[in-house]
mmCIF file of C-alpha atoms in Angstrom:
data_model
loop_
_atom_site.group_PDB
_atom_site.id
_atom_site.type_symbol
_atom_site.label_atom_id
_atom_site.label_comp_id
_atom_site.label_asym_id
_atom_site.label_seq_id
_atom_site.Cartn_x
_atom_site.Cartn_y
_atom_site.Cartn_z
ATOM 1 C CA MET A 1 -23.731 -18.661 -0.994
ATOM 2 C CA PHE A 2 -26.336 -17.022 1.218
ATOM 3 C CA ARG A 3 -26.741 -20.182 3.276
ATOM 4 C CA ALA A 4 -22.968 -20.248 3.933
ATOM 5 C CA ALA A 5 -23.025 -16.585 5.010
ATOM 6 C CA LEU A 6 -25.992 -17.205 7.307
ATOM 7 C CA SER A 7 -24.249 -20.227 8.917
ATOM 8 C CA VAL A 8 -21.072 -18.105 9.498
ATOM 9 C CA CYS A 9 -23.136 -15.266 11.039
ATOM 10 C CA GLY A 10 -25.033 -17.748 13.187
ATOM 11 C CA GLY A 11 -21.758 -19.375 14.346
ATOM 12 C CA GLY A 12 -20.226 -15.986 15.254
ATOM 13 C CA VAL A 13 -23.278 -14.904 17.223
ATOM 14 C CA ALA A 14 -23.277 -18.268 19.052
ATOM 15 C CA LYS A 15 -19.559 -17.869 19.946
ATOM 16 C CA ARG A 16 -20.099 -14.372 21.348
ATOM 17 C CA LEU A 17 -23.131 -15.575 23.359
ATOM 18 C CA ILE A 18 -21.105 -18.503 24.792
ATOM 19 C CA SER A 19 -18.167 -16.272 25.790
ATOM 20 C CA SER A 20 -20.427 -13.688 27.495
ATOM 21 C CA LEU A 21 -22.308 -16.433 29.358
ATOM 22 C CA SER A 22 -19.208 -18.324 30.554
ATOM 23 C CA GLY A 23 -17.199 -15.165 31.394
ATOM 24 C CA GLU A 24 -13.930 -16.314 29.710
ATOM 25 C CA VAL A 25 -11.713 -13.940 27.791
ATOM 26 C CA VAL A 26 -11.654 -15.127 24.187
ATOM 27 C CA LEU A 27 -9.221 -13.162 22.033
ATOM 28 C CA PRO A 28 -10.475 -12.097 18.588
ATOM 29 C CA LEU A 29 -9.051 -14.034 15.661
ATOM 30 C CA ASN A 30 -6.519 -11.421 14.611
ATOM 31 C CA LEU A 31 -4.856 -11.284 18.051
ATOM 32 C CA ARG A 32 -4.478 -14.990 18.656
ATOM 33 C CA LEU A 33 -0.965 -16.447 18.308
ATOM 34 C CA PRO A 34 -0.765 -19.669 16.274
ATOM 35 C CA PRO A 35 0.267 -22.684 18.393
ATOM 36 C CA ASN A 36 3.139 -23.658 16.051
ATOM 37 C CA LEU A 37 4.915 -20.252 16.301
ATOM 38 C CA ILE A 38 8.698 -20.595 16.445
ATOM 39 C CA GLY A 39 10.578 -18.501 18.928
ATOM 40 C CA VAL A 40 10.197 -17.401 22.507
ATOM 41 C CA PRO A 41 7.372 -14.916 23.034
ATOM 42 C CA ARG A 42 8.598 -11.602 24.408
ATOM 43 C CA GLU A 43 8.139 -11.118 28.108
ATOM 44 C CA LYS A 44 7.010 -7.664 29.105
ATOM 45 C CA ARG A 45 9.503 -5.779 31.220
ATOM 46 C CA ALA A 46 8.435 -4.170 34.465
ATOM 47 C CA SER A 47 7.664 -0.473 34.081
ATOM 48 C CA PRO A 48 10.237 1.764 35.755
ATOM 49 C CA SER A 49 7.690 3.985 37.497
ATOM 50 C CA GLY A 50 7.740 2.133 40.827
ATOM 51 C CA SER A 51 11.470 1.339 41.060
ATOM 52 C CA ASP A 52 14.046 2.694 43.506
ATOM 53 C CA LEU A 53 16.775 3.359 40.947
ATOM 54 C CA PRO A 54 17.896 6.981 40.505
ATOM 55 C CA VAL A 55 16.788 9.181 37.631
ATOM 56 C CA VAL A 56 19.905 9.212 35.465
ATOM 57 C CA ARG A 57 18.776 11.950 33.104
ATOM 58 C CA GLN A 58 16.094 14.621 33.244
ATOM 59 C CA CYS A 59 14.682 16.561 30.328
ATOM 60 C CA GLU A 60 16.509 19.814 29.578
ATOM 61 C CA ALA A 61 13.586 21.396 27.756
ATOM 62 C CA ASP A 62 10.493 22.609 29.613
ATOM 63 C CA ILE A 63 7.658 20.146 29.737
ATOM 64 C CA PRO A 64 4.113 21.558 29.485
ATOM 65 C CA ALA A 65 2.283 21.540 32.816
ATOM 66 C CA HIS A 66 -0.421 19.131 31.727
ATOM 67 C CA LEU A 67 2.102 16.471 30.579
ATOM 68 C CA SER A 68 4.554 14.419 32.563
ATOM 69 C CA PRO A 69 7.823 12.913 31.360
ATOM 70 C CA ILE A 70 7.857 9.273 30.263
ATOM 71 C CA GLN A 71 10.282 6.990 32.018
ATOM 72 C CA THR A 72 12.386 4.168 30.589
ATOM 73 C CA TRP A 73 15.192 2.034 31.869
ATOM 74 C CA CYS A 74 18.766 3.041 31.209
ATOM 75 C CA GLU A 75 20.913 -0.016 30.550
ATOM 76 C CA SER A 76 24.584 -0.730 30.122
ATOM 77 C CA LEU A 77 26.288 -2.772 27.407
ATOM 78 C CA GLY A 78 29.265 -3.588 29.627
ATOM 79 C CA SER A 79 28.375 -7.176 30.516
ATOM 80 C CA GLN A 80 25.793 -9.713 29.464
ATOM 81 C CA ASP A 81 23.689 -9.750 32.618
ATOM 82 C CA SER A 82 24.090 -6.261 34.059
ATOM 83 C CA GLU A 83 21.094 -4.712 35.778
ATOM 84 C CA PRO A 84 19.587 -1.423 34.542
ATOM 85 C CA LEU A 85 21.619 1.535 35.793
ATOM 86 C CA GLY A 86 18.703 3.836 36.374
ATOM 87 C CA VAL A 87 15.656 5.522 34.995
ATOM 88 C CA VAL A 88 15.615 8.076 32.173
ATOM 89 C CA ASP A 89 13.064 10.848 31.707
ATOM 90 C CA LEU A 90 11.933 11.375 28.112
ATOM 91 C CA HIS A 91 10.106 14.429 26.819
ATOM 92 C CA PRO A 92 6.430 13.656 26.090
ATOM 93 C CA ASP A 93 6.261 15.937 23.042
ATOM 94 C CA VAL A 94 8.854 13.761 21.300
ATOM 95 C CA PHE A 95 8.270 10.294 22.728
ATOM 96 C CA SER A 96 4.552 10.349 23.416
ATOM 97 C CA VAL A 97 2.864 12.115 20.512
ATOM 98 C CA PRO A 98 -0.450 10.862 19.056
ATOM 99 C CA ILE A 99 0.444 8.029 16.717
ATOM 100 C CA ARG A 100 -0.326 9.264 13.218
ATOM 101 C CA LEU A 101 0.106 6.256 10.957
ATOM 102 C CA ASP A 102 -0.766 8.341 7.922
ATOM 103 C CA ILE A 103 2.174 10.676 8.549
ATOM 104 C CA LEU A 104 4.430 7.663 9.076
ATOM 105 C CA HIS A 105 3.275 6.212 5.758
ATOM 106 C CA ALA A 106 3.715 9.525 3.964
ATOM 107 C CA VAL A 107 7.270 9.956 5.261
ATOM 108 C CA GLU A 108 8.208 6.373 4.413
ATOM 109 C CA VAL A 109 6.874 6.735 0.858
ATOM 110 C CA TRP A 110 8.703 10.052 0.517
ATOM 111 C CA GLN A 111 11.966 8.455 1.579
ATOM 112 C CA ARG A 112 11.507 5.704 -1.002
ATOM 113 C CA ASN A 113 10.599 7.973 -3.878
ATOM 114 C CA PHE A 114 12.300 11.344 -3.633
ATOM 115 C CA LYS A 115 15.699 9.847 -4.463
ATOM 116 C CA ARG A 116 14.336 7.668 -7.242
ATOM 117 C CA ILE A 117 15.492 8.292 -10.768
ATOM 118 C CA SER A 118 14.194 5.820 -13.316
ATOM 119 C CA TYR A 119 16.528 5.356 -16.266
ATOM 120 C CA ALA A 120 14.030 3.551 -18.500
ATOM 121 C CA LYS A 121 14.073 4.936 -22.030
ATOM 122 C CA VAL A 122 12.946 3.561 -25.371
ATOM 123 C CA LYS A 123 13.486 4.947 -28.819
ATOM 124 C CA SER A 124 10.614 6.669 -30.552
ATOM 125 C CA ARG A 125 10.084 6.384 -34.272
ATOM 126 C CA ALA A 126 12.285 9.419 -34.831
ATOM 127 C CA GLU A 127 15.217 7.914 -32.936
ATOM 128 C CA VAL A 128 15.289 4.403 -34.382
ATOM 129 C CA SER A 129 17.842 4.215 -37.201
ATOM 130 C CA GLY A 130 16.456 4.161 -40.670
ATOM 131 C CA GLY A 131 12.869 4.698 -41.678
ATOM 132 C CA GLY A 132 13.237 7.916 -43.655
ATOM 133 C CA ARG A 133 12.082 6.598 -46.983
ATOM 134 C CA LYS A 134 8.560 5.563 -47.940
ATOM 135 C CA PRO A 135 8.808 1.727 -48.314
ATOM 136 C CA TRP A 136 6.561 1.393 -51.378
ATOM 137 C CA LYS A 137 4.436 3.774 -53.368
ATOM 138 C CA GLN A 138 1.106 4.939 -51.995
ATOM 139 C CA LYS A 139 -1.126 3.385 -54.607
ATOM 140 C CA GLY A 140 -0.913 0.400 -56.870
ATOM 141 C CA SER A 141 1.152 -2.145 -54.927
ATOM 142 C CA GLY A 142 -1.837 -3.824 -53.260
ATOM 143 C CA ARG A 143 -0.255 -3.597 -49.801
ATOM 144 C CA ALA A 144 -1.323 -1.329 -46.928
ATOM 145 C CA ARG A 145 -0.079 2.227 -47.165
ATOM 146 C CA HIS A 146 2.955 3.094 -44.991
ATOM 147 C CA GLY A 147 5.262 6.039 -44.637
ATOM 148 C CA SER A 148 8.248 4.529 -42.871
ATOM 149 C CA ILE A 149 9.510 1.157 -41.735
ATOM 150 C CA ARG A 150 10.047 2.403 -38.153
ATOM 151 C CA SER A 151 6.503 3.471 -37.331
ATOM 152 C CA PRO A 152 5.117 1.948 -34.081
ATOM 153 C CA ILE A 153 2.914 -0.571 -35.868
ATOM 154 C CA TRP A 154 5.916 -2.165 -37.581
ATOM 155 C CA ARG A 155 8.104 -4.879 -36.085
ATOM 156 C CA GLY A 156 11.401 -3.227 -35.131
ATOM 157 C CA GLY A 157 9.776 0.178 -35.115
ATOM 158 C CA GLY A 158 9.841 2.804 -32.419
ATOM 159 C CA ILE A 159 7.601 2.783 -29.344
ATOM 160 C CA ALA A 160 4.866 5.414 -29.358
ATOM 161 C CA HIS A 161 4.236 6.070 -25.645
ATOM 162 C CA GLY A 162 7.107 4.388 -23.872
ATOM 163 C CA PRO A 163 9.207 5.601 -20.949
ATOM 164 C CA ARG A 164 11.124 8.659 -22.071
ATOM 165 C CA GLY A 165 14.506 9.349 -20.650
ATOM 166 C CA PRO A 166 15.684 9.483 -17.076
ATOM 167 C CA THR A 167 12.649 10.491 -14.991
ATOM 168 C CA SER A 168 12.909 11.809 -11.498
ATOM 169 C CA TYR A 169 10.280 11.366 -8.783
ATOM 170 C CA TYR A 170 11.614 14.096 -6.509
ATOM 171 C CA TYR A 171 9.312 15.989 -4.148
ATOM 172 C CA MET A 172 9.632 17.341 -0.631
ATOM 173 C CA LEU A 173 7.216 16.971 2.227
ATOM 174 C CA PRO A 174 6.830 20.001 4.492
ATOM 175 C CA MET A 175 9.561 20.130 7.138
ATOM 176 C CA LYS A 176 7.133 19.861 10.019
ATOM 177 C CA VAL A 177 5.584 16.711 8.512
ATOM 178 C CA ARG A 178 9.001 15.081 8.341
ATOM 179 C CA VAL A 179 9.742 16.120 11.913
ATOM 180 C CA GLN A 180 6.383 14.784 13.078
ATOM 181 C CA GLY A 181 7.130 11.531 11.250
ATOM 182 C CA LEU A 182 10.312 11.116 13.298
ATOM 183 C CA LYS A 183 8.444 11.856 16.515
ATOM 184 C CA VAL A 184 5.677 9.364 15.659
ATOM 185 C CA ALA A 185 8.245 6.691 14.835
ATOM 186 C CA LEU A 186 10.079 7.229 18.129
ATOM 187 C CA THR A 187 6.772 7.150 20.012
ATOM 188 C CA SER A 188 5.693 3.889 18.439
ATOM 189 C CA LYS A 189 9.070 2.284 19.091
ATOM 190 C CA LEU A 190 8.818 3.261 22.753
ATOM 191 C CA ALA A 191 5.200 2.161 23.039
ATOM 192 C CA GLN A 192 5.976 -1.285 21.625
ATOM 193 C CA ASP A 193 8.958 -1.714 23.973
ATOM 194 C CA HIS A 194 11.394 -1.646 21.046
ATOM 195 C CA LEU A 195 13.308 1.398 22.295
ATOM 196 C CA ARG A 196 16.265 0.941 24.651
ATOM 197 C CA VAL A 197 18.389 3.667 26.197
ATOM 198 C CA VAL A 198 22.030 2.956 26.943
ATOM 199 C CA ASP A 199 24.569 5.184 28.690
ATOM 200 C CA THR A 200 27.564 4.576 26.389
ATOM 201 C CA LEU A 201 28.499 2.165 23.611
ATOM 202 C CA GLU A 202 31.516 0.683 25.417
ATOM 203 C CA ILE A 203 31.672 -3.080 25.044
ATOM 204 C CA PRO A 204 34.402 -5.316 26.469
ATOM 205 C CA THR A 205 35.260 -7.305 23.306
ATOM 206 C CA PRO A 206 35.191 -6.576 19.557
ATOM 207 C CA ASP A 207 33.529 -9.951 19.080
ATOM 208 C CA PRO A 208 30.301 -9.821 17.004
ATOM 209 C CA GLN A 209 29.004 -12.858 18.914
ATOM 210 C CA TYR A 210 28.906 -10.746 22.110
ATOM 211 C CA LEU A 211 26.404 -8.345 20.557
ATOM 212 C CA GLN A 212 24.280 -11.163 19.184
ATOM 213 C CA ASP A 213 24.143 -12.871 22.591
ATOM 214 C CA LEU A 214 23.306 -9.531 24.197
ATOM 215 C CA ALA A 215 20.443 -9.012 21.730
ATOM 216 C CA LYS A 216 19.116 -12.497 22.455
ATOM 217 C CA ASN A 217 19.398 -12.235 26.241
ATOM 218 C CA ARG A 218 17.757 -8.836 26.465
ATOM 219 C CA GLN A 219 15.122 -9.747 23.858
ATOM 220 C CA TRP A 220 15.952 -6.940 21.490
ATOM 221 C CA GLY A 221 14.670 -8.818 18.449
ATOM 222 C CA ASP A 222 16.092 -9.879 15.098
ATOM 223 C CA SER A 223 17.531 -6.543 14.019
ATOM 224 C CA VAL A 224 18.982 -3.693 16.071
ATOM 225 C CA LEU A 225 19.745 -0.118 15.091
ATOM 226 C CA ILE A 226 22.304 1.507 17.395
ATOM 227 C CA VAL A 227 22.367 5.310 17.362
ATOM 228 C CA ASP A 228 25.069 7.471 18.915
ATOM 229 C CA ILE A 229 25.861 11.138 18.521
ATOM 230 C CA GLY A 230 28.924 12.250 16.615
ATOM 231 C CA GLU A 231 31.386 10.596 14.249
ATOM 232 C CA ASP A 232 33.648 8.859 16.778
ATOM 233 C CA PHE A 233 32.507 5.470 17.917
ATOM 234 C CA PRO A 234 34.485 3.167 20.222
ATOM 235 C CA GLN A 235 36.665 0.788 18.220
ATOM 236 C CA ASN A 236 35.160 -2.335 19.806
ATOM 237 C CA ILE A 237 31.615 -1.683 18.712
ATOM 238 C CA LEU A 238 32.772 -0.558 15.256
ATOM 239 C CA GLN A 239 34.560 -3.847 14.700
ATOM 240 C CA ALA A 240 31.715 -5.873 16.165
ATOM 241 C CA THR A 241 29.025 -4.345 13.929
ATOM 242 C CA GLU A 242 31.190 -4.334 10.796
ATOM 243 C CA SER A 243 30.608 -7.992 10.031
ATOM 244 C CA LEU A 244 27.029 -8.193 11.302
ATOM 245 C CA LYS A 245 24.219 -7.625 8.809
ATOM 246 C CA THR A 246 21.231 -7.090 11.080
ATOM 247 C CA ILE A 247 22.921 -5.007 13.789
ATOM 248 C CA ASN A 248 23.811 -1.587 12.387
ATOM 249 C CA LEU A 249 25.417 1.519 13.823
ATOM 250 C CA ILE A 250 24.571 5.040 12.636
ATOM 251 C CA PRO A 251 25.234 8.561 13.913
ATOM 252 C CA ALA A 252 22.255 10.511 15.246
ATOM 253 C CA ILE A 253 22.200 12.745 12.141
ATOM 254 C CA GLY A 254 21.404 9.674 10.072
ATOM 255 C CA LEU A 255 18.244 8.720 11.957
ATOM 256 C CA ASN A 256 15.219 8.281 9.691
ATOM 257 C CA VAL A 257 11.823 6.626 9.641
ATOM 258 C CA HIS A 258 12.706 3.898 7.101
ATOM 259 C CA SER A 259 15.639 2.606 9.158
ATOM 260 C CA MET A 260 13.540 2.691 12.326
ATOM 261 C CA LEU A 261 10.830 0.630 10.642
ATOM 262 C CA LYS A 262 13.304 -1.801 9.070
ATOM 263 C CA HIS A 263 15.166 -2.599 12.282
ATOM 264 C CA GLU A 264 13.154 -4.194 15.034
ATOM 265 C CA CYS A 265 14.858 -2.560 17.999
ATOM 266 C CA LEU A 266 16.317 0.936 18.421
ATOM 267 C CA VAL A 267 19.133 1.509 20.906
ATOM 268 C CA LEU A 268 19.853 5.162 21.737
ATOM 269 C CA THR A 269 22.600 6.587 23.900
ATOM 270 C CA LEU A 270 21.855 9.350 26.400
ATOM 271 C CA GLU A 271 23.597 11.969 24.249
ATOM 272 C CA ALA A 272 21.618 10.826 21.220
ATOM 273 C CA VAL A 273 18.362 11.236 23.177
ATOM 274 C CA LYS A 274 19.406 14.759 24.247
ATOM 275 C CA PHE A 275 20.374 15.670 20.659
ATOM 276 C CA LEU A 276 17.127 14.343 19.176
ATOM 277 C CA GLU A 277 14.947 16.078 21.758
ATOM 278 C CA LYS A 278 16.718 19.394 21.160
ATOM 279 C CA LYS A 279 16.438 19.144 17.368
ATOM 280 C CA LEU A 280 12.860 17.911 17.228
ATOM 281 C CA LEU A 281 11.404 20.213 19.879
ATOM 282 C CA TRP A 282 12.742 23.341 18.207
ATOM 283 C CA HIS A 283 10.236 22.948 15.374
ATOM 284 C CA ASP A 284 7.296 23.230 17.784
ATOM 285 C CA CYS A 285 8.093 26.812 18.690
ATOM 286 C CA ARG A 286 9.914 28.301 15.718
ATOM 287 C CA PHE A 287 8.854 31.081 13.400
ATOM 288 C CA THR A 288 8.120 30.339 9.764
ATOM 289 C CA PRO A 289 11.262 30.884 7.688
ATOM 290 C CA LEU A 290 11.466 34.159 5.788
ATOM 291 C CA TYR A 291 14.388 32.698 3.845
ATOM 292 C CA PRO A 292 15.792 29.139 3.877
ATOM 293 C CA PHE A 293 17.318 28.076 7.152
ATOM 294 C CA LYS A 294 20.676 27.351 5.525
ATOM 295 C CA TYR A 295 21.378 31.102 5.424
ATOM 296 C CA PRO A 296 22.385 32.680 8.732
ATOM 297 C CA TYR A 297 19.789 34.051 11.101
ATOM 298 C CA SER A 298 20.769 36.536 13.771
ATOM 299 C CA ASP A 299 19.132 34.615 16.623
ATOM 300 C CA MET A 300 20.026 31.087 15.529
ATOM 301 C CA PRO A 301 23.500 29.631 16.127
ATOM 302 C CA MET B 1 -16.536 -55.572 -35.896
ATOM 303 C CA ALA B 2 -15.273 -52.583 -37.890
ATOM 304 C CA LEU B 3 -18.809 -51.545 -38.712
ATOM 305 C CA PHE B 4 -19.712 -51.834 -35.020
ATOM 306 C CA GLY B 5 -16.685 -49.638 -34.156
ATOM 307 C CA THR B 6 -17.636 -46.932 -36.638
ATOM 308 C CA VAL B 7 -21.240 -47.009 -35.488
ATOM 309 C CA LEU B 8 -20.019 -46.639 -31.897
ATOM 310 C CA LYS B 9 -17.690 -43.772 -32.790
ATOM 311 C CA SER B 10 -20.362 -41.935 -34.721
ATOM 312 C CA GLY B 11 -22.721 -42.568 -31.813
ATOM 313 C CA ILE B 12 -20.184 -41.103 -29.367
ATOM 314 C CA SER B 13 -19.562 -38.128 -31.612
ATOM 315 C CA LEU B 14 -23.263 -37.503 -31.865
ATOM 316 C CA LEU B 15 -23.636 -37.649 -28.087
ATOM 317 C CA ASN B 16 -20.411 -35.993 -26.780
ATOM 318 C CA CYS B 17 -19.171 -34.110 -29.871
ATOM 319 C CA VAL B 18 -15.592 -35.432 -29.673
ATOM 320 C CA ARG B 19 -13.296 -33.529 -32.029
ATOM 321 C CA HIS B 20 -10.472 -35.168 -33.877
ATOM 322 C CA PHE B 21 -8.644 -31.884 -34.407
ATOM 323 C CA SER B 22 -7.543 -28.994 -32.148
ATOM 324 C CA THR B 23 -8.790 -25.442 -32.581
ATOM 325 C CA GLY B 24 -6.255 -23.680 -30.325
ATOM 326 C CA THR B 25 -2.507 -23.221 -29.952
ATOM 327 C CA CYS B 26 -0.299 -24.273 -27.045
ATOM 328 C CA SER B 27 1.001 -21.700 -24.602
ATOM 329 C CA LEU B 28 4.440 -20.393 -25.525
ATOM 330 C CA VAL B 29 5.482 -20.480 -21.854
ATOM 331 C CA ARG B 30 6.426 -24.048 -21.163
ATOM 332 C CA MET B 31 7.219 -25.148 -17.626
ATOM 333 C CA HIS B 32 8.096 -28.648 -16.563
ATOM 334 C CA ALA B 33 8.103 -27.834 -12.860
ATOM 335 C CA ILE B 34 7.055 -25.109 -10.432
ATOM 336 C CA PRO B 35 9.815 -22.463 -10.663
ATOM 337 C CA LYS B 36 11.881 -21.801 -7.540
ATOM 338 C CA LEU B 37 11.267 -18.605 -5.604
ATOM 339 C CA LYS B 38 14.066 -16.118 -6.062
ATOM 340 C CA GLN B 39 16.209 -15.707 -2.933
ATOM 341 C CA VAL B 40 16.362 -12.053 -1.976
ATOM 342 C CA ASP B 41 18.774 -10.992 0.763
ATOM 343 C CA ARG B 42 16.900 -8.317 2.718
ATOM 344 C CA TRP B 43 20.015 -7.267 4.668
ATOM 345 C CA THR B 44 22.587 -6.249 2.079
ATOM 346 C CA GLU B 45 24.631 -3.111 2.771
ATOM 347 C CA LYS B 46 22.446 -1.027 0.445
ATOM 348 C CA ARG B 47 19.149 -2.285 1.871
ATOM 349 C CA SER B 48 20.137 -2.007 5.524
ATOM 350 C CA MET B 49 21.563 1.501 5.100
ATOM 351 C CA PHE B 50 18.739 2.785 2.881
ATOM 352 C CA GLY B 51 17.393 6.155 3.931
ATOM 353 C CA VAL B 52 20.240 7.040 6.299
ATOM 354 C CA TYR B 53 20.990 10.791 6.198
ATOM 355 C CA ASP B 54 17.615 11.618 4.635
ATOM 356 C CA ASN B 55 16.915 13.967 7.537
ATOM 357 C CA ILE B 56 20.307 15.643 7.318
ATOM 358 C CA GLY B 57 18.617 19.028 7.067
ATOM 359 C CA ILE B 58 16.428 18.916 10.148
ATOM 360 C CA LEU B 59 18.933 16.977 12.276
ATOM 361 C CA GLY B 60 22.103 18.546 10.908
ATOM 362 C CA ASP B 61 21.622 22.315 11.284
ATOM 363 C CA PHE B 62 20.433 22.814 7.694
ATOM 364 C CA LYS B 63 23.954 22.812 6.301
ATOM 365 C CA ALA B 64 22.912 20.238 3.681
ATOM 366 C CA HIS B 65 19.601 19.443 2.000
ATOM 367 C CA PRO B 66 18.350 15.907 1.230
ATOM 368 C CA LYS B 67 18.358 16.809 -2.471
ATOM 369 C CA ASP B 68 22.173 16.992 -2.278
ATOM 370 C CA LEU B 69 22.168 13.273 -1.536
ATOM 371 C CA ILE B 70 20.517 12.275 -4.794
ATOM 372 C CA ILE B 71 22.818 10.427 -7.167
ATOM 373 C CA GLY B 72 21.860 10.914 -10.758
ATOM 374 C CA PRO B 73 22.188 13.017 -13.895
ATOM 375 C CA LYS B 74 23.147 16.613 -13.187
ATOM 376 C CA TRP B 75 19.985 18.056 -14.697
ATOM 377 C CA LEU B 76 17.707 15.867 -12.569
ATOM 378 C CA ARG B 77 19.056 16.278 -9.043
ATOM 379 C CA GLY B 78 16.321 17.822 -6.952
ATOM 380 C CA PHE B 79 14.148 18.564 -9.986
ATOM 381 C CA ARG B 80 10.878 17.121 -11.177
ATOM 382 C CA GLY B 81 9.079 17.977 -14.363
ATOM 383 C CA ASN B 82 7.266 16.605 -17.370
ATOM 384 C CA GLU B 83 9.172 15.439 -20.434
ATOM 385 C CA LEU B 84 9.425 18.829 -22.120
ATOM 386 C CA GLN B 85 10.690 20.511 -18.948
ATOM 387 C CA ARG B 86 13.261 17.772 -18.420
ATOM 388 C CA LEU B 87 14.527 17.965 -21.976
ATOM 389 C CA THR B 88 14.828 21.753 -22.028
ATOM 390 C CA ARG B 89 16.663 21.634 -18.714
ATOM 391 C CA LYS B 90 18.997 18.977 -20.116
ATOM 392 C CA LYS B 91 19.669 21.088 -23.189
ATOM 393 C CA HIS B 92 20.348 24.130 -21.026
ATOM 394 C CA MET B 93 22.709 22.407 -18.612
ATOM 395 C CA VAL B 94 24.421 19.693 -20.619
ATOM 396 C CA GLY B 95 23.592 20.465 -24.252
ATOM 397 C CA ASP B 96 26.978 21.798 -25.307
ATOM 398 C CA ARG B 97 28.659 18.593 -24.108
ATOM 399 C CA MET B 98 26.406 16.198 -25.990
ATOM 400 C CA MET B 99 27.232 14.159 -29.053
ATOM 401 C CA THR B 100 25.833 15.424 -32.360
ATOM 402 C CA GLN B 101 23.288 12.669 -32.986
ATOM 403 C CA ASP B 102 21.995 12.807 -29.382
ATOM 404 C CA ARG B 103 21.721 16.580 -29.531
ATOM 405 C CA HIS B 104 19.871 16.439 -32.843
ATOM 406 C CA ASN B 105 17.396 13.878 -31.430
ATOM 407 C CA LEU B 106 16.951 16.040 -28.308
ATOM 408 C CA GLU B 107 16.140 19.118 -30.389
ATOM 409 C CA LYS B 108 13.717 17.179 -32.581
ATOM 410 C CA ARG B 109 11.949 15.816 -29.500
ATOM 411 C CA ILE B 110 11.741 19.252 -27.885
ATOM 412 C CA SER B 111 10.177 20.815 -30.972
ATOM 413 C CA PHE B 112 7.747 17.875 -31.325
ATOM 414 C CA LEU B 113 6.661 18.122 -27.670
ATOM 415 C CA TYR B 114 6.371 21.915 -27.834
ATOM 416 C CA ARG B 115 4.048 21.677 -30.808
ATOM 417 C CA ARG B 116 2.052 18.851 -29.238
ATOM 418 C CA PHE B 117 1.535 20.578 -25.903
ATOM 419 C CA ASN B 118 0.884 24.074 -27.220
ATOM 420 C CA ARG B 119 -0.992 23.556 -30.476
ATOM 421 C CA TYR B 120 -3.059 20.352 -30.465
ATOM 422 C CA GLY B 121 -5.671 18.870 -28.195
ATOM 423 C CA LYS B 122 -7.741 20.272 -25.391
ATOM 424 C CA HIS B 123 -4.872 21.622 -23.279
ATOM 425 C CA ARG B 124 -2.926 24.345 -24.989
#
């Protein structure tokens, strides 16, 4: 065992020495792609910082002086091979926050568990039918002494410490933690090039194949989450996404960390970006609530 | 020949201790082949739309709370407690609608748990 460990250590040291001597870049083991990987590797898009296209949208909220807005392409869904329309400015306090994986994990676990109600229930010895009478007398029969035929040690008896009744696992994370979870999720989607901004959701045909070809051409990934503000979506995109399983359409109010992690790519419209920035930035500069926010405040609409 | 065979067998048993009887039982789980993996569809309607509207409070002007989305028994929506708390809440909210046997079992369980939590053991 020790000899094997020593040989592994020796091999690793030798590899590092070789790479430093020869000057080649050798990727560590966990970053190397296997040679038999199916699928086209994603090509990185050019960053929009040096392009000539106009800035389609600027941030409404004030950006702190020491930060600068992040820029992304604004695309159109109108045709398969349309060029980006322009460049969009995104607020750094929503789309470029420090990536807190622990907050992301906490929010994801909260989303899984707070709605959970487990209906497991077993009968205790008091609830199983029968078992009121002492089966045989205490002394003299030669058998072990028992008080009822439904005690937990009997076959067919009740369960002593089983699951009892519908149990709920409800709890709430602090509001600012949930807000920060959304910001971290948006930041990581943008950082990994899985966030696309689109001007409107108008597509020429209600054909689901059009969206699938679009996703393949623009390298969106296997699953796409399309987010628009409001309840009214164009009929074409509604019909197209109805039959598709991996391309889903939700209003901006329904955005959440679990859906963002489940779907590979996130497509936001410009109004959805404006709505999200307004809602998420308000929590940075609000007072602590004296009473729940659902009751009217004089200075809040 | 038979004598030679018996001598051989006794020799073998002396050397390798071969038993002519079994001391164990067979496993009750019998499998003739490797079982097939169960096919789980990760993109059903429920799984793909899981978690939507969970942030309806922070993104929706606080008109609704995520606890209003929970589907379940009336006495457990937006509530968490140990068994005694759940049962007393159930009795308070739903007790007058319950069937007689269920209500009797509920009351017995409440009195048992009350005595167990408040009279026995280290924590009372």
